[in-house]
mmCIF file of C-alpha atoms and ligand atoms in Angstrom:
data_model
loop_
_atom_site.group_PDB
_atom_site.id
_atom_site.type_symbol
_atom_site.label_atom_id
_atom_site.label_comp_id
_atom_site.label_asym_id
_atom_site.label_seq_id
_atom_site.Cartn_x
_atom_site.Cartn_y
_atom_site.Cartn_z
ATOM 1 C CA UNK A 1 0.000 0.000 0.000
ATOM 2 C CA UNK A 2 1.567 3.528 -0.498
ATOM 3 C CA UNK A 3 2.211 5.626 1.943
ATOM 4 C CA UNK A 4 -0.956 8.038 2.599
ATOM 5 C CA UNK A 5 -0.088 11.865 2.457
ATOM 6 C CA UNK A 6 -1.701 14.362 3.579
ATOM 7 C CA UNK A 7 -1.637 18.537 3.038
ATOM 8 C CA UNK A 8 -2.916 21.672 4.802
ATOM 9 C CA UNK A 9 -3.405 24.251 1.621
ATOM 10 C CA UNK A 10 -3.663 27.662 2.918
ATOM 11 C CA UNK A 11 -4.600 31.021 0.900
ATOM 12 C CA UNK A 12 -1.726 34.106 2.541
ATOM 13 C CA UNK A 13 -4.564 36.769 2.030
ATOM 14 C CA UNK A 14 -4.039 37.203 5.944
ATOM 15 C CA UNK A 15 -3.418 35.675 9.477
ATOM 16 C CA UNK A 16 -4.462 31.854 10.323
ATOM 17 C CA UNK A 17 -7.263 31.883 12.811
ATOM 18 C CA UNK A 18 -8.614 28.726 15.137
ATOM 19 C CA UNK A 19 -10.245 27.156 12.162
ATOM 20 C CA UNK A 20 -7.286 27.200 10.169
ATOM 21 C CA UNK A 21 -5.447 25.613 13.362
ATOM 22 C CA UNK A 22 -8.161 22.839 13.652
ATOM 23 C CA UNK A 23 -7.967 21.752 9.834
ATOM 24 C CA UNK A 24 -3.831 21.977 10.101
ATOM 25 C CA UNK A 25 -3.753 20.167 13.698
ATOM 26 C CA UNK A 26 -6.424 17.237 12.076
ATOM 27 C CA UNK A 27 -4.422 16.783 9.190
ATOM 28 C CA UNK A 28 -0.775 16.561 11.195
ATOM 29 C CA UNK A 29 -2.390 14.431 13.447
ATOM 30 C CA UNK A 30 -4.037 12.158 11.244
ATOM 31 C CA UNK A 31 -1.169 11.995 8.746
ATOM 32 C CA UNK A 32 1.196 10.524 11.915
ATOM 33 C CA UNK A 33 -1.886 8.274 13.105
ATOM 34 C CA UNK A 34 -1.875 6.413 9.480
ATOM 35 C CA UNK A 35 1.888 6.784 9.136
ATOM 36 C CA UNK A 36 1.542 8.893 6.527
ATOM 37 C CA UNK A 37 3.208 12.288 5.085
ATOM 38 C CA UNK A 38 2.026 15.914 5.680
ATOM 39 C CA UNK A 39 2.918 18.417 3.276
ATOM 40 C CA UNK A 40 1.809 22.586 2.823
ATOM 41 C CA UNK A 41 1.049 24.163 0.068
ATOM 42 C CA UNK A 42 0.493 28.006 -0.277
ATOM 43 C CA UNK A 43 -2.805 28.556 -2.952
ATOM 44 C CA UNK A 44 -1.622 32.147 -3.598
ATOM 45 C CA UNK A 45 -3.251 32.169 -6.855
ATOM 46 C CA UNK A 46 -4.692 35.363 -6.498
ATOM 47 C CA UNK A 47 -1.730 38.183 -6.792
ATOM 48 C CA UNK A 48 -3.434 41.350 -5.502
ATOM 49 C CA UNK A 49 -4.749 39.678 -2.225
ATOM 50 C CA UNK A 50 -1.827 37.046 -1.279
ATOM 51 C CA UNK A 51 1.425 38.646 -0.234
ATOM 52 C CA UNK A 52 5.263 37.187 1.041
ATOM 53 C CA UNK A 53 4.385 38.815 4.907
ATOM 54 C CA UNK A 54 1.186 36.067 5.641
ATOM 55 C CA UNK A 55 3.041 33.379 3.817
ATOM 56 C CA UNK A 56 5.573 34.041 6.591
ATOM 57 C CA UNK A 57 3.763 34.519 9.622
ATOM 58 C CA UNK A 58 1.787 31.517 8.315
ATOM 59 C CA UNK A 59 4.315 29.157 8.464
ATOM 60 C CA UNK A 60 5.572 30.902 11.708
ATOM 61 C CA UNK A 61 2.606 30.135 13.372
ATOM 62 C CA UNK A 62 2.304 27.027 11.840
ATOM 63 C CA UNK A 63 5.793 26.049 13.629
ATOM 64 C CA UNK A 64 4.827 26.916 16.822
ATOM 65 C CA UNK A 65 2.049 24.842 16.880
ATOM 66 C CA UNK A 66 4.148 22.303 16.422
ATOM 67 C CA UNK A 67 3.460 21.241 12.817
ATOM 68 C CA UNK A 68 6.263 19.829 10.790
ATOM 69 C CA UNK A 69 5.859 19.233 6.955
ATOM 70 C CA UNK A 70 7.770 18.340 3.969
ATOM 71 C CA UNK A 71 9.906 20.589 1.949
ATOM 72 C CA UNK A 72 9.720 22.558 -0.418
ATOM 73 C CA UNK A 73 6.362 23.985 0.355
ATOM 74 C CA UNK A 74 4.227 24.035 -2.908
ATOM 75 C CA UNK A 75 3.380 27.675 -3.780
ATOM 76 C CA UNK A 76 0.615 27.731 -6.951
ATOM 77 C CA UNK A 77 1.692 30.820 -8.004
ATOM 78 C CA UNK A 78 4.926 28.952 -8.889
ATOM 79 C CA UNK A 79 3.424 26.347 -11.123
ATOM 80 C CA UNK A 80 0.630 28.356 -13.538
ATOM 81 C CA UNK A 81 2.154 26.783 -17.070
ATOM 82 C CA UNK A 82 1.011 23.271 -15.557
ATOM 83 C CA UNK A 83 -2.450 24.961 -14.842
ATOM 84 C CA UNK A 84 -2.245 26.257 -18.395
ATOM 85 C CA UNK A 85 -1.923 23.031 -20.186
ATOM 86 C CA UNK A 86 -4.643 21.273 -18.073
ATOM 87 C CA UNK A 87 -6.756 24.242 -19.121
ATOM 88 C CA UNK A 88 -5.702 23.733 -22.781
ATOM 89 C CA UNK A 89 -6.296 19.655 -22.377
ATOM 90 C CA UNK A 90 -10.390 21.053 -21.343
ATOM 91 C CA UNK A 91 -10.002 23.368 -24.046
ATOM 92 C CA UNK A 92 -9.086 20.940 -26.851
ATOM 93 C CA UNK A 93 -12.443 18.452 -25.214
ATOM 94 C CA UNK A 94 -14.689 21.112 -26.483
ATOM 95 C CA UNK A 95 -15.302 21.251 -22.273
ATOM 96 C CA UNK A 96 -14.559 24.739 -21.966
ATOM 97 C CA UNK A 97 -15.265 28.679 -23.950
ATOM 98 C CA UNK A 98 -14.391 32.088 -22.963
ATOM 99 C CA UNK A 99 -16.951 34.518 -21.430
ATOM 100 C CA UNK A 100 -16.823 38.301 -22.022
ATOM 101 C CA UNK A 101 -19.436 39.445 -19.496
ATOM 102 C CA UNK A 102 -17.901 41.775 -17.210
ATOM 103 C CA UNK A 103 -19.205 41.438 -12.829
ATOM 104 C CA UNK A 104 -21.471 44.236 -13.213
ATOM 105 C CA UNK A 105 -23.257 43.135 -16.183
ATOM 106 C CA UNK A 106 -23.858 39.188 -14.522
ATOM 107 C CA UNK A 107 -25.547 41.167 -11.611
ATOM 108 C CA UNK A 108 -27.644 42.922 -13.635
ATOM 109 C CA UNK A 109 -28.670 40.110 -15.351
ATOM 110 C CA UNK A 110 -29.456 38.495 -12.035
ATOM 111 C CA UNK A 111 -31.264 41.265 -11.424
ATOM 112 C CA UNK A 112 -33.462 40.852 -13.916
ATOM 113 C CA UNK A 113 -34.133 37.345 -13.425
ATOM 114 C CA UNK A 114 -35.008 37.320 -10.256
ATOM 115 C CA UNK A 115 -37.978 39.882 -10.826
ATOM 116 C CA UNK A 116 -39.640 37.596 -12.568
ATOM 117 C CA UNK A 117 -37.902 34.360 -10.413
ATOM 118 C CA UNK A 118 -35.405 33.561 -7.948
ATOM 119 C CA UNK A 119 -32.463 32.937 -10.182
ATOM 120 C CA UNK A 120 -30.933 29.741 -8.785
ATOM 121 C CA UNK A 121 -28.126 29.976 -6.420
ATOM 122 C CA UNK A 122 -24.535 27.691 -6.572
ATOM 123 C CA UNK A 123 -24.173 25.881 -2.842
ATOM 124 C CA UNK A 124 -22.453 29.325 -2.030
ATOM 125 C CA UNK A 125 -25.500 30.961 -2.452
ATOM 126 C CA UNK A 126 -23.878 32.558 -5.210
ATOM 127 C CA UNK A 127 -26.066 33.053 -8.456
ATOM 128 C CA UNK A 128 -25.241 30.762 -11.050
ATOM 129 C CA UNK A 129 -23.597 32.008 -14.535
ATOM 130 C CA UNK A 130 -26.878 33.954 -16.525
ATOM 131 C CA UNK A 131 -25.306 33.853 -19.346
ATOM 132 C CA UNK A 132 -25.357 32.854 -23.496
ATOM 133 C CA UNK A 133 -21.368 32.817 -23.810
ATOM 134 C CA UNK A 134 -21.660 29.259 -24.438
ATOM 135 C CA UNK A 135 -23.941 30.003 -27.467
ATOM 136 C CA UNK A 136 -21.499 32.619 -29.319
ATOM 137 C CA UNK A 137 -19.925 32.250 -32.635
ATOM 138 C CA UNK A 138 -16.316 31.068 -33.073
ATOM 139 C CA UNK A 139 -15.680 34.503 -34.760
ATOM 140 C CA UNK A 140 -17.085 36.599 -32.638
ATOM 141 C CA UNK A 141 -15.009 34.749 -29.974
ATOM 142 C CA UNK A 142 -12.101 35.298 -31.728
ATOM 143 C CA UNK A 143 -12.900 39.019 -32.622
ATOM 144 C CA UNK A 144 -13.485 39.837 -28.793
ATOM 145 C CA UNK A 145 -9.862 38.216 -27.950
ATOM 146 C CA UNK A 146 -8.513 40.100 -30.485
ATOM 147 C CA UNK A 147 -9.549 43.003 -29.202
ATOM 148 C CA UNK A 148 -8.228 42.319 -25.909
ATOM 149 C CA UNK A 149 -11.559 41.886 -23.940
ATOM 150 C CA UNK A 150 -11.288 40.445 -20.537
ATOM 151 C CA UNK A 151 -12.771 37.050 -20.541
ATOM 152 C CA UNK A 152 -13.710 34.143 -17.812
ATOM 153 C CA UNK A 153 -12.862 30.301 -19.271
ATOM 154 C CA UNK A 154 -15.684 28.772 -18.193
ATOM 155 C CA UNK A 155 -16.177 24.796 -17.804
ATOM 156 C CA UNK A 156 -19.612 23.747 -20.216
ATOM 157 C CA UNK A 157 -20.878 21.730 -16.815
ATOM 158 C CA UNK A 158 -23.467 19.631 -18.775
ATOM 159 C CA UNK A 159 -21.576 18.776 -21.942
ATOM 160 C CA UNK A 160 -18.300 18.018 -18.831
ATOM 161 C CA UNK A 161 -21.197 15.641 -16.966
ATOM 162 C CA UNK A 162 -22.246 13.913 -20.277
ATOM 163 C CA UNK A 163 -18.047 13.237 -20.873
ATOM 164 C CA UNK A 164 -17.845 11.830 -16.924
ATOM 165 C CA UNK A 165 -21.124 10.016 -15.988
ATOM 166 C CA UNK A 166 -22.060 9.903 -12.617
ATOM 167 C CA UNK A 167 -19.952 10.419 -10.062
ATOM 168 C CA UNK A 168 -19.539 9.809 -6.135
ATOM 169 C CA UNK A 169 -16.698 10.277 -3.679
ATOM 170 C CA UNK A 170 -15.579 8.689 -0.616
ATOM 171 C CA UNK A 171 -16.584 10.671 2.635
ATOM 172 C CA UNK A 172 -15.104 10.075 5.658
ATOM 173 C CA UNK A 173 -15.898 13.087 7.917
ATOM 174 C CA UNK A 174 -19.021 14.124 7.134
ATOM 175 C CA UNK A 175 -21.268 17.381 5.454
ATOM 176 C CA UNK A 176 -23.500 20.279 6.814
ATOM 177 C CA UNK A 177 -26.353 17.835 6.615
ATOM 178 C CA UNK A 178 -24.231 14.948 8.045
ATOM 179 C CA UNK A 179 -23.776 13.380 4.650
ATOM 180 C CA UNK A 180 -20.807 10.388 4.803
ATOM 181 C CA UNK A 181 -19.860 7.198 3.364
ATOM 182 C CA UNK A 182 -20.509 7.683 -1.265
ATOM 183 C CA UNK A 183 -21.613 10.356 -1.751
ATOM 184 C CA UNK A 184 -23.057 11.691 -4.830
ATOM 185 C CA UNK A 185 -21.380 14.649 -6.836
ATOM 186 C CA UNK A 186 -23.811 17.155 -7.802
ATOM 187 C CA UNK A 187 -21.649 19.432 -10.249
ATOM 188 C CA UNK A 188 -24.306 20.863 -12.287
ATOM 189 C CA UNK A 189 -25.669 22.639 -9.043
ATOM 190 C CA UNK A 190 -22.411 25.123 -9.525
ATOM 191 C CA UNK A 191 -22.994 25.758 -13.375
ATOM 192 C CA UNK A 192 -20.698 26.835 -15.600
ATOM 193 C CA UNK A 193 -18.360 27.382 -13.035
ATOM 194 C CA UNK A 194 -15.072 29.450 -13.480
ATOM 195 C CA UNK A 195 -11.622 27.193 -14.501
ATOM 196 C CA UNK A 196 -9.596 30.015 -15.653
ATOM 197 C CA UNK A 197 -9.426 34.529 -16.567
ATOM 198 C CA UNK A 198 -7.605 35.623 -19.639
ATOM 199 C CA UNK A 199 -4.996 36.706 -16.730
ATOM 200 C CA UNK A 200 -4.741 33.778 -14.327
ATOM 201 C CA UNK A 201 -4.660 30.736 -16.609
ATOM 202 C CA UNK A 202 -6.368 28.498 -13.535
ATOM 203 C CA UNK A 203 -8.897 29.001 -10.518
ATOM 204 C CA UNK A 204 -9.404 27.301 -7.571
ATOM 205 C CA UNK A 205 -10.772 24.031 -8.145
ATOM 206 C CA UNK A 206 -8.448 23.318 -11.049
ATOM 207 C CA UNK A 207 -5.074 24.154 -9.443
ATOM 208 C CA UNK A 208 -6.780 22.169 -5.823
ATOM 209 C CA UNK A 209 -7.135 19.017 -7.784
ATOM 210 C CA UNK A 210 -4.062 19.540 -10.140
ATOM 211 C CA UNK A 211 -2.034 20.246 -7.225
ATOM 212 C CA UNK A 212 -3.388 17.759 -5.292
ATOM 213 C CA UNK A 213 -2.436 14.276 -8.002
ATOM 214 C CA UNK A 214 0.770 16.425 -8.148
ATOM 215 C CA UNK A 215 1.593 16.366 -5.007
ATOM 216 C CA UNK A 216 0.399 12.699 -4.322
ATOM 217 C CA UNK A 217 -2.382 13.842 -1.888
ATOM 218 C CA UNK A 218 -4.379 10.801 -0.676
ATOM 219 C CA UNK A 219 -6.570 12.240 1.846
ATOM 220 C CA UNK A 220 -8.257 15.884 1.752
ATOM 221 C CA UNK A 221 -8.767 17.061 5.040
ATOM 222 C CA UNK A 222 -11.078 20.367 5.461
ATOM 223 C CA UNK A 223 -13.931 22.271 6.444
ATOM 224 C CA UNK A 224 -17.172 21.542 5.600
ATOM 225 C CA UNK A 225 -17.446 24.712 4.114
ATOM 226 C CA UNK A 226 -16.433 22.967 0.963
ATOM 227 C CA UNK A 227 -18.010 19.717 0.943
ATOM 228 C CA UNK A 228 -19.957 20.648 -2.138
ATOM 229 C CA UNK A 229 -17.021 22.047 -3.828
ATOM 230 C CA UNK A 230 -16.043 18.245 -3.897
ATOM 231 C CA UNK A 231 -18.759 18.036 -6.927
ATOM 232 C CA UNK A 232 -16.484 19.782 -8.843
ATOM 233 C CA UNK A 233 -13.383 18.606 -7.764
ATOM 234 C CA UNK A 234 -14.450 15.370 -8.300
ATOM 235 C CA UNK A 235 -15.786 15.953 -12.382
ATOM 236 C CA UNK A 236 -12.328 17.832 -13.101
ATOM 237 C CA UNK A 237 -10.254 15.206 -11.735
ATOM 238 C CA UNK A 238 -12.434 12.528 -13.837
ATOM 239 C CA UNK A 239 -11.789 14.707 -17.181
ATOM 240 C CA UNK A 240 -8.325 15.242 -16.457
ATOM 241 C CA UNK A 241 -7.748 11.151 -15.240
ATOM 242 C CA UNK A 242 -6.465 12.186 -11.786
ATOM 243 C CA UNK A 243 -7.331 10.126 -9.243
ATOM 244 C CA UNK A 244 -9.584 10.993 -6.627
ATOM 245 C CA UNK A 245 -8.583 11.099 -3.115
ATOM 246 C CA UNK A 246 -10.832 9.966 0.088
ATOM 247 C CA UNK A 247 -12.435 13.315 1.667
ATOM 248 C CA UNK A 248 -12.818 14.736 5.225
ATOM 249 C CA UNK A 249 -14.816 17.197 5.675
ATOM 250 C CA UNK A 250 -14.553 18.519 9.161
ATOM 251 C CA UNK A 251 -16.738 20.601 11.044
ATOM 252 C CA UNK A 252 -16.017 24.293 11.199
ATOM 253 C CA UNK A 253 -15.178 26.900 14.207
ATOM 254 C CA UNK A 254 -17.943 29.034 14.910
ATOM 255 C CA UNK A 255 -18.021 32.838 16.517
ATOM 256 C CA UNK A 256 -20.165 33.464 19.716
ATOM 257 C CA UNK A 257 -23.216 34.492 16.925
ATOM 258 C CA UNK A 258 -22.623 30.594 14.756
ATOM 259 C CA UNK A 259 -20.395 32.364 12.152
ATOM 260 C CA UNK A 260 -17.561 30.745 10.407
ATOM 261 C CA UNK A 261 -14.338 32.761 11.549
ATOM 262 C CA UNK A 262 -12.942 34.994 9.339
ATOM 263 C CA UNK A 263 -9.972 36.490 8.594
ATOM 264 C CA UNK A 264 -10.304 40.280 9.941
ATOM 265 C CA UNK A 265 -12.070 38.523 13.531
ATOM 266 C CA UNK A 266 -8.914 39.053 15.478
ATOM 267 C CA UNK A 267 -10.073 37.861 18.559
ATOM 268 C CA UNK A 268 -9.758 34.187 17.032
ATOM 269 C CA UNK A 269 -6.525 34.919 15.363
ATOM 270 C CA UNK A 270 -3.459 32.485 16.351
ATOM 271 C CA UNK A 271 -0.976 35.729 16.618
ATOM 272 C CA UNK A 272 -3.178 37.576 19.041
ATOM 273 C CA UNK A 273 -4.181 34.484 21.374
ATOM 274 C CA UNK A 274 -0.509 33.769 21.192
ATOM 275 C CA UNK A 275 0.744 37.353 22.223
ATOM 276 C CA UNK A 276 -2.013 36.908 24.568
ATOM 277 C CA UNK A 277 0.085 34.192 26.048
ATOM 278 C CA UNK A 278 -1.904 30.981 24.605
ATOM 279 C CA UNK A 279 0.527 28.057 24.475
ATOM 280 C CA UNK A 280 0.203 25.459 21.775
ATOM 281 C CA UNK A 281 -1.711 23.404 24.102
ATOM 282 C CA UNK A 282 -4.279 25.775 25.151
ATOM 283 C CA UNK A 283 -4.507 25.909 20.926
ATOM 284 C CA UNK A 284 -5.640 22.247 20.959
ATOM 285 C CA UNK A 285 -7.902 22.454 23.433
ATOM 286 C CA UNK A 286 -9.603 25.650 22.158
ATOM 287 C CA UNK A 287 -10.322 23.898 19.034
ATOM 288 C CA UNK A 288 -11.709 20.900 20.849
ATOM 289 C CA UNK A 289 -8.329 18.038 19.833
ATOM 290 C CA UNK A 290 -6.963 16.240 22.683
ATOM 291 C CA UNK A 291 -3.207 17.869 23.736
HETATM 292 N N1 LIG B 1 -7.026 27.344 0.069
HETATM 293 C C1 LIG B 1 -8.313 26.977 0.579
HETATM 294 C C2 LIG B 1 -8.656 27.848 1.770
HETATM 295 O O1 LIG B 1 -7.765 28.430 2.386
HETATM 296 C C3 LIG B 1 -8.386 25.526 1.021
HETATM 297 C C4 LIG B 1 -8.424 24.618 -0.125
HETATM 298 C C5 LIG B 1 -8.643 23.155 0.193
HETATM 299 O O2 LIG B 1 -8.336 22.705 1.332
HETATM 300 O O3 LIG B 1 -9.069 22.446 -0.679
HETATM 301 O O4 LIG B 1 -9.818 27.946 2.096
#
């Protein structure tokens, strides 16, 4: 049997907080439990919001919890050609096309729709993609690229469903509804959802699960925040013939009101309950692990 490995993937937009030190304490932990590997990896994809000083106070704070991982870390922002010719790979399946509608315009679309309707909403309770892009001529493509436009690659989720079939993955932790054991992947409830910009040849899911075969990951350990996201994890890795890793989804740190932490709540932050005088342990326990 190989060795299982398991990763904590970050985003250095800002400072870890106690979720981020349950998720990274679960997967240490359960990497040494099955003998396995732990590796980080930085998803800094996104250049105006990710900078060098929370990639370093990450991994600071990361250390003095006591977390030790494999080098080099993997940093996305490192590897975007490799994005760029899975993105291609979609793009020569017919699985993918460019679309020119700027934010703005998709929310007045919305807008529109939902007088008559509620447009339907992706599991983020964001609205799903309005628009005809998929429709457009080849020229007219071409003529809009040529201009420059700015353009969203955007996966064609029902002609990428008819390529896969149905698909399920292996849940070990569980969803917001409890879900566990096969579960069912529901991509089409995301749309046409975003795999790459004209700038940024890649987007979240597609650099997760390319990063993830890349890396060897055999166990996804996370919040349940983005159990659903699976869907579409689990539909690229099937076009792309990765192989699918068995998910965790864990259950998520909550503020006095039942809000998922966030970034700017500092009270929650790891560098102010450590100034504060918090020890590693008192980390543990605050996020409900056993010292
Ligand atoms: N980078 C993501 C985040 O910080 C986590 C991605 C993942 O674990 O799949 O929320």
């Amino acid at each position: 049997m190989t060795q299982p490995v398991f990763r904590f993937a970050p985003s250095p937009n800002g400072y870890l907080h106690l979720g981020h030190a349950l998720s990274a304490l679960l997967n240490f932990d359960m990497a040494r439990a099955a003998g396995g590997r732990f590796v980080l990896r930085m998803e800094d994809i996104d250049g105006t919001r990710c900078r060098p000083e929370f990639e370093a106070a990450i991994v600071e704070d990361l250390a003095w919890l006591g977390l030790e991982w494999e080098q080099p870390v993997r940093r996305q922002s490192a590897h975007f050609d490799e994005y760029r010719t899975a993105l291609d790979r979609l793009d020569a399946m017919r699985l993918t096309f460019p679309a020119f509608e700027s934010r703005a315009e998709i929310a007045h679309m919305i807008a529109d729709r939902d007088v008559r309707e509620r447009w339907p909403r992706d599991p983020d309770g964001v609205p799903i993609y309005p628009g005809a892009a998929r429709q457009m001529r080849h020229d007219d493509r071409l003529a809009r690229m040529a201009r420059g436009d700015a353009f969203a690659i955007r996966l064609d989720i029902e002609r990428a469903m008819e390529w896969s079939g149905p698909l399920t993955w292996a849940e070990t932790g569980s969803g917001p509804q409890r879900e566990t054991g096969a579960i069912a992947a529901d991509p089409a409830a995301w749309g046409d959802v975003i795999v790459g910009r004209k700038e940024t040849p890649t987007s979240y899911h597609l650099s997760v699960v390319l990063d993830d075969a890349l890396q060897g990951v055999t166990h996804v350990v996370r919040g349940q925040d983005l159990f659903w996201a699976t869907s579409v994890h689990r539909l690229l890795q099937s076009l792309l013939d990765l192989p699918a890793p068995i998910y965790h989804h864990h259950r998520l740190m909550l503020d006095s009101e039942g809000r998922k932490l966030s970034k700017s709540t500092q009270a929650t932050g790891l560098r102010e309950l450590r100034m504060a005088g918090a020890t590693p342990a008192d980390i543990r326990r605050l996020v409900g692990l056993a010292a």
